[in-house]
Amino acid sequence: MKLKAALLAAVLALTTVPAMAQTPMPDPLDDRSAKRLDKMEKVVRELRAIVFQGRDTGKPVVVQAAETDAQIAAMSERMRDLEQTLTKLNGQNEGLTHDLDEARRANDAEKARADALDQRLAALEKRIADQEAAAAAAAVAAAPVAAAPAPASTDPAAAFKSARQMLLDGDYAGAEQAFAGYVEAFPDSAKAPEARYWLGETQFVREAYGDAAGNYLGAVRGWPQTSWAPDAVLKLSRSLVALKKPADACKTLDELTRRYPKAPSAIASKAATTRVQAKCGA
């Protein structure tokens, strides 16, 4: 009876003790653990891929430390800078190549134009010479003519000085004969081009424009840089206008501007007037 009472008292004591508060168990797969697990699985997959690649290719597997995001970003930025620099240099190179091609074409065009003008001048000189020869032949057929005038002296300097003095004295007929004799006797002398210029002047005065044009052409052959050369080119163009050859006159005036850009203002003014007379384009 005492034992039964003791057991009952124990049961009652247990039922009267308040239940202990339960402490929740920590979750082994919290967020941080899950992220670490994902990262490890990713590394494992990459290692498996490297191992399988090495097995398939037969090449040794080299495992290197991965580049950090900052390093990769820096390399990408540098690559972009290099690409931009290369693109810029390619553009500059294309521009320089284009400019060089333009300059080469312009130079070729200028050379072709100069060659064409020289050919036109040569052809014009030949036509004038042919006209002079035809006129001389007609004169010979009509009546006997005197021999070509001889220079007043066998000394080129003295002969040139004598002819020049006749021109200064206003003796154009005598000066024409004297300069014609000088050109005939001393064609290779240093003063021969100038003598032909003054001979052309005497012929221009008496309106023998064909003869004058021929001598002006001979005087400026090679485009000498002398004080009388711009005037010789101007008189050549005016003779061509008188001979009704306006196109040749305009070409000659173009060369006057190009060959003698520092010609006196009086020459430039007369050239402008001659352009109007020849109806040259702008």
Coordinates of C-alpha atoms in Angstrom, one line a residue:
M1 CA 0.0 0.0 0.0
K2 CA 2.9 2.3 0.8
L3 CA 4.5 1.5 -2.6
K4 CA 1.4 2.3 -4.5
A5 CA 1.1 5.7 -2.8
A6 CA 4.7 6.5 -3.5
L7 CA 4.3 5.8 -7.2
L8 CA 1.2 7.9 -7.4
A9 CA 3.0 10.8 -5.7
A10 CA 5.8 10.6 -8.2
V11 CA 3.4 10.7 -11.2
L12 CA 1.7 13.7 -9.7
A13 CA 5.0 15.5 -9.2
L14 CA 6.0 14.9 -12.9
T15 CA 2.7 16.3 -14.1
T16 CA 3.0 19.4 -12.1
V17 CA 6.6 20.3 -13.4
P18 CA 6.3 22.9 -16.2
A19 CA 7.6 21.8 -19.5
M20 CA 11.1 23.1 -20.4
A21 CA 11.4 25.6 -23.3
Q22 CA 12.7 23.9 -26.4
T23 CA 15.8 25.5 -28.1
P24 CA 15.6 25.2 -32.0
M25 CA 18.4 23.3 -33.7
P26 CA 20.6 25.3 -36.0
D27 CA 20.0 24.8 -39.8
P28 CA 23.2 23.3 -41.3
L29 CA 22.3 24.8 -44.7
D30 CA 21.9 28.5 -43.9
D31 CA 22.5 31.1 -46.6
R32 CA 26.2 31.4 -46.2
S33 CA 26.7 27.7 -46.2
A34 CA 24.6 27.3 -49.3
K35 CA 26.6 29.9 -51.1
R36 CA 29.9 28.3 -50.1
L37 CA 28.5 24.9 -51.2
D38 CA 27.5 26.4 -54.6
K39 CA 31.0 27.9 -55.0
M40 CA 32.6 24.6 -54.1
E41 CA 30.4 22.7 -56.6
K42 CA 31.4 25.3 -59.3
V43 CA 35.1 24.8 -58.6
V44 CA 34.6 21.0 -58.7
R45 CA 32.9 21.3 -62.1
E46 CA 35.7 23.4 -63.5
L47 CA 38.3 21.0 -62.2
R48 CA 36.4 18.1 -63.7
A49 CA 36.2 20.0 -67.0
I50 CA 40.0 20.7 -66.9
V51 CA 40.8 17.0 -66.1
F52 CA 38.5 15.7 -68.8
Q53 CA 40.0 18.2 -71.3
G54 CA 43.5 17.0 -70.4
R55 CA 42.4 13.4 -70.8
D56 CA 40.9 14.1 -74.2
T57 CA 43.7 16.1 -75.6
G58 CA 46.6 14.3 -74.0
K59 CA 48.1 17.6 -72.9
P60 CA 49.3 18.1 -69.3
V61 CA 46.9 20.0 -67.1
V62 CA 48.2 23.3 -65.8
V63 CA 46.1 24.9 -63.1
Q64 CA 46.7 28.6 -62.6
A65 CA 45.3 31.0 -60.2
A66 CA 42.2 32.7 -61.6
E67 CA 42.5 36.4 -62.5
T68 CA 40.6 38.6 -60.2
D69 CA 37.7 40.6 -61.5
A70 CA 39.7 43.8 -61.2
Q71 CA 42.6 42.4 -63.3
I72 CA 40.2 41.2 -65.9
A73 CA 38.4 44.5 -66.1
A74 CA 41.8 46.4 -66.4
M75 CA 42.9 44.1 -69.2
S76 CA 39.6 44.6 -71.0
E77 CA 39.9 48.4 -70.6
R78 CA 43.5 48.3 -72.0
M79 CA 42.4 46.2 -74.9
R80 CA 39.6 48.7 -75.7
D81 CA 42.2 51.5 -75.5
L82 CA 44.5 49.7 -77.9
E83 CA 41.7 49.0 -80.3
Q84 CA 40.7 52.7 -80.3
T85 CA 44.3 53.8 -80.8
L86 CA 44.7 51.3 -83.7
T87 CA 41.4 52.5 -85.3
K88 CA 42.6 56.1 -85.0
L89 CA 46.0 55.3 -86.5
N90 CA 44.4 53.5 -89.4
G91 CA 42.2 56.5 -90.0
Q92 CA 45.2 58.8 -90.0
N93 CA 47.1 56.5 -92.3
E94 CA 44.1 56.4 -94.7
G95 CA 44.0 60.2 -94.7
L96 CA 47.7 60.5 -95.4
T97 CA 47.5 58.0 -98.2
H98 CA 44.6 59.9 -99.7
D99 CA 46.5 63.2 -99.5
L100 CA 49.6 61.6 -101.1
D101 CA 47.5 60.2 -103.9
E102 CA 45.9 63.6 -104.5
A103 CA 49.3 65.4 -104.5
R104 CA 50.7 62.8 -106.9
R105 CA 47.7 63.2 -109.3
A106 CA 48.0 67.0 -109.1
N107 CA 51.7 66.8 -109.9
D108 CA 51.1 64.5 -112.8
A109 CA 48.4 66.8 -114.1
E110 CA 50.6 69.8 -113.8
K111 CA 53.5 68.0 -115.6
A112 CA 51.1 66.9 -118.4
R113 CA 49.8 70.5 -118.7
A114 CA 53.4 71.9 -118.9
D115 CA 54.4 69.3 -121.5
A116 CA 51.3 70.0 -123.5
L117 CA 52.0 73.8 -123.4
D118 CA 55.6 73.2 -124.5
Q119 CA 54.4 71.1 -127.4
R120 CA 51.9 73.8 -128.4
L121 CA 54.7 76.5 -128.3
A122 CA 56.9 74.3 -130.3
A123 CA 54.2 73.7 -132.9
L124 CA 53.4 77.4 -132.9
E125 CA 57.0 78.2 -133.5
K126 CA 57.2 75.7 -136.3
R127 CA 54.1 77.2 -138.0
I128 CA 55.5 80.7 -137.7
A129 CA 58.8 79.5 -139.1
D130 CA 57.0 77.8 -141.9
Q131 CA 55.1 81.0 -142.6
E132 CA 58.4 83.0 -142.6
A133 CA 60.0 80.4 -144.9
A134 CA 57.0 80.6 -147.3
A135 CA 57.1 84.4 -147.3
A136 CA 60.9 84.3 -147.9
A137 CA 60.4 81.9 -150.8
A138 CA 57.7 84.1 -152.3
A139 CA 60.0 87.1 -152.0
V140 CA 62.9 85.2 -153.6
A141 CA 60.6 84.2 -156.5
A142 CA 59.5 87.8 -157.0
A143 CA 62.8 89.6 -156.9
P144 CA 66.4 89.0 -155.8
V145 CA 67.1 90.0 -152.2
A146 CA 70.2 91.1 -150.5
A147 CA 72.2 88.7 -148.4
A148 CA 71.5 88.4 -144.7
P149 CA 72.8 91.5 -142.9
A150 CA 76.2 91.0 -141.3
P151 CA 76.9 92.3 -137.8
A152 CA 78.8 95.6 -137.5
S153 CA 81.6 93.8 -135.7
T154 CA 83.0 90.3 -135.4
D155 CA 83.1 90.9 -131.6
P156 CA 79.7 89.8 -130.1
A157 CA 79.7 92.3 -127.3
A158 CA 80.5 95.2 -129.7
A159 CA 77.9 94.1 -132.2
F160 CA 75.2 93.8 -129.5
K161 CA 76.1 97.2 -128.1
S162 CA 75.9 98.8 -131.6
A163 CA 72.5 97.3 -132.3
R164 CA 71.2 98.4 -128.9
Q165 CA 72.3 101.9 -129.5
M166 CA 70.5 102.1 -132.8
L167 CA 67.3 101.0 -131.0
L168 CA 67.8 103.7 -128.3
D169 CA 68.4 106.3 -131.0
G170 CA 65.0 105.4 -132.6
D171 CA 66.6 103.8 -135.7
Y172 CA 64.2 100.8 -135.7
A173 CA 65.1 99.7 -139.2
G174 CA 68.8 99.9 -138.6
A175 CA 68.3 98.1 -135.2
E176 CA 66.3 95.4 -136.8
Q177 CA 69.0 94.7 -139.3
A178 CA 71.7 94.8 -136.7
F179 CA 69.9 92.4 -134.3
A180 CA 69.0 90.1 -137.2
G181 CA 72.7 90.1 -138.1
Y182 CA 73.7 89.4 -134.5
V183 CA 71.3 86.4 -134.2
E184 CA 72.6 85.1 -137.6
A185 CA 76.3 85.5 -136.7
F186 CA 76.2 84.6 -133.0
P187 CA 73.2 82.2 -132.4
D188 CA 74.9 80.4 -129.5
S189 CA 76.1 83.5 -127.6
A190 CA 74.8 84.3 -124.1
K191 CA 73.2 87.5 -125.5
A192 CA 71.4 85.7 -128.4
P193 CA 68.0 85.3 -126.6
E194 CA 68.0 88.9 -125.6
A195 CA 69.0 89.9 -129.2
R196 CA 66.0 88.0 -130.4
Y197 CA 63.8 89.8 -127.9
W198 CA 65.0 93.2 -129.2
L199 CA 64.6 92.0 -132.8
G200 CA 61.0 91.0 -131.9
E201 CA 60.5 94.5 -130.5
T202 CA 61.5 96.2 -133.8
Q203 CA 59.2 93.9 -135.7
F204 CA 56.3 94.4 -133.3
V205 CA 56.6 98.2 -133.8
R206 CA 56.1 97.8 -137.5
E207 CA 53.3 95.3 -136.9
A208 CA 55.2 92.3 -138.4
Y209 CA 53.5 90.2 -135.8
G210 CA 54.4 86.8 -137.3
D211 CA 58.1 87.7 -137.4
A212 CA 57.9 89.2 -133.9
A213 CA 56.1 86.1 -132.4
G214 CA 58.8 83.9 -133.8
N215 CA 61.6 85.9 -132.2
Y216 CA 59.7 86.3 -128.9
L217 CA 59.3 82.5 -128.8
G218 CA 63.0 82.0 -129.4
A219 CA 63.8 84.6 -126.7
V220 CA 61.8 82.9 -123.9
R221 CA 62.7 79.4 -124.8
G222 CA 63.6 77.8 -121.4
W223 CA 61.8 80.6 -119.5
P224 CA 64.8 82.7 -118.6
Q225 CA 64.7 84.7 -115.3
T226 CA 65.7 88.1 -116.8
S227 CA 64.3 91.6 -116.6
W228 CA 63.1 91.5 -120.2
A229 CA 61.6 87.9 -120.1
P230 CA 58.1 88.9 -118.7
D231 CA 57.7 91.6 -121.4
A232 CA 58.7 89.1 -124.1
V233 CA 56.0 86.7 -123.0
L234 CA 53.5 89.5 -122.8
K235 CA 54.4 90.7 -126.3
L236 CA 54.2 87.1 -127.6
S237 CA 50.6 86.9 -126.4
R238 CA 49.8 90.2 -127.9
S239 CA 51.3 89.1 -131.2
L240 CA 49.2 85.9 -131.1
V241 CA 46.1 88.0 -130.5
A242 CA 47.0 90.1 -133.6
L243 CA 47.5 86.8 -135.5
K244 CA 44.0 85.7 -134.4
K245 CA 45.2 82.9 -132.2
P246 CA 43.4 83.7 -129.0
A247 CA 43.6 80.2 -127.5
D248 CA 47.4 80.3 -127.8
A249 CA 47.5 83.8 -126.4
C250 CA 45.5 82.7 -123.3
K251 CA 47.8 79.8 -122.7
T252 CA 50.8 82.1 -123.0
L253 CA 49.2 84.6 -120.5
D254 CA 48.7 81.7 -118.1
E255 CA 52.3 80.8 -118.3
L256 CA 53.2 84.5 -117.8
T257 CA 51.4 84.5 -114.4
R258 CA 52.9 81.1 -113.4
R259 CA 56.5 81.6 -114.6
Y260 CA 56.8 85.2 -113.5
P261 CA 54.6 85.9 -110.5
K262 CA 56.7 88.9 -109.5
A263 CA 56.5 90.7 -112.9
P264 CA 56.2 94.5 -112.7
S265 CA 52.7 95.9 -112.2
A266 CA 52.7 97.5 -115.6
I267 CA 53.2 94.0 -117.2
A268 CA 50.4 92.6 -115.1
S269 CA 48.1 95.4 -116.1
K270 CA 48.8 95.0 -119.8
A271 CA 48.4 91.2 -119.4
A272 CA 44.9 91.7 -117.9
T273 CA 43.9 93.9 -120.9
T274 CA 45.3 91.3 -123.3
R275 CA 43.2 88.7 -121.6
V276 CA 40.1 90.7 -122.3
Q277 CA 41.1 91.1 -125.9
A278 CA 41.7 87.4 -126.3
K279 CA 38.4 86.6 -124.4
C280 CA 40.3 84.2 -122.0
G281 CA 38.2 82.4 -119.4
A282 CA 38.4 83.2 -115.8

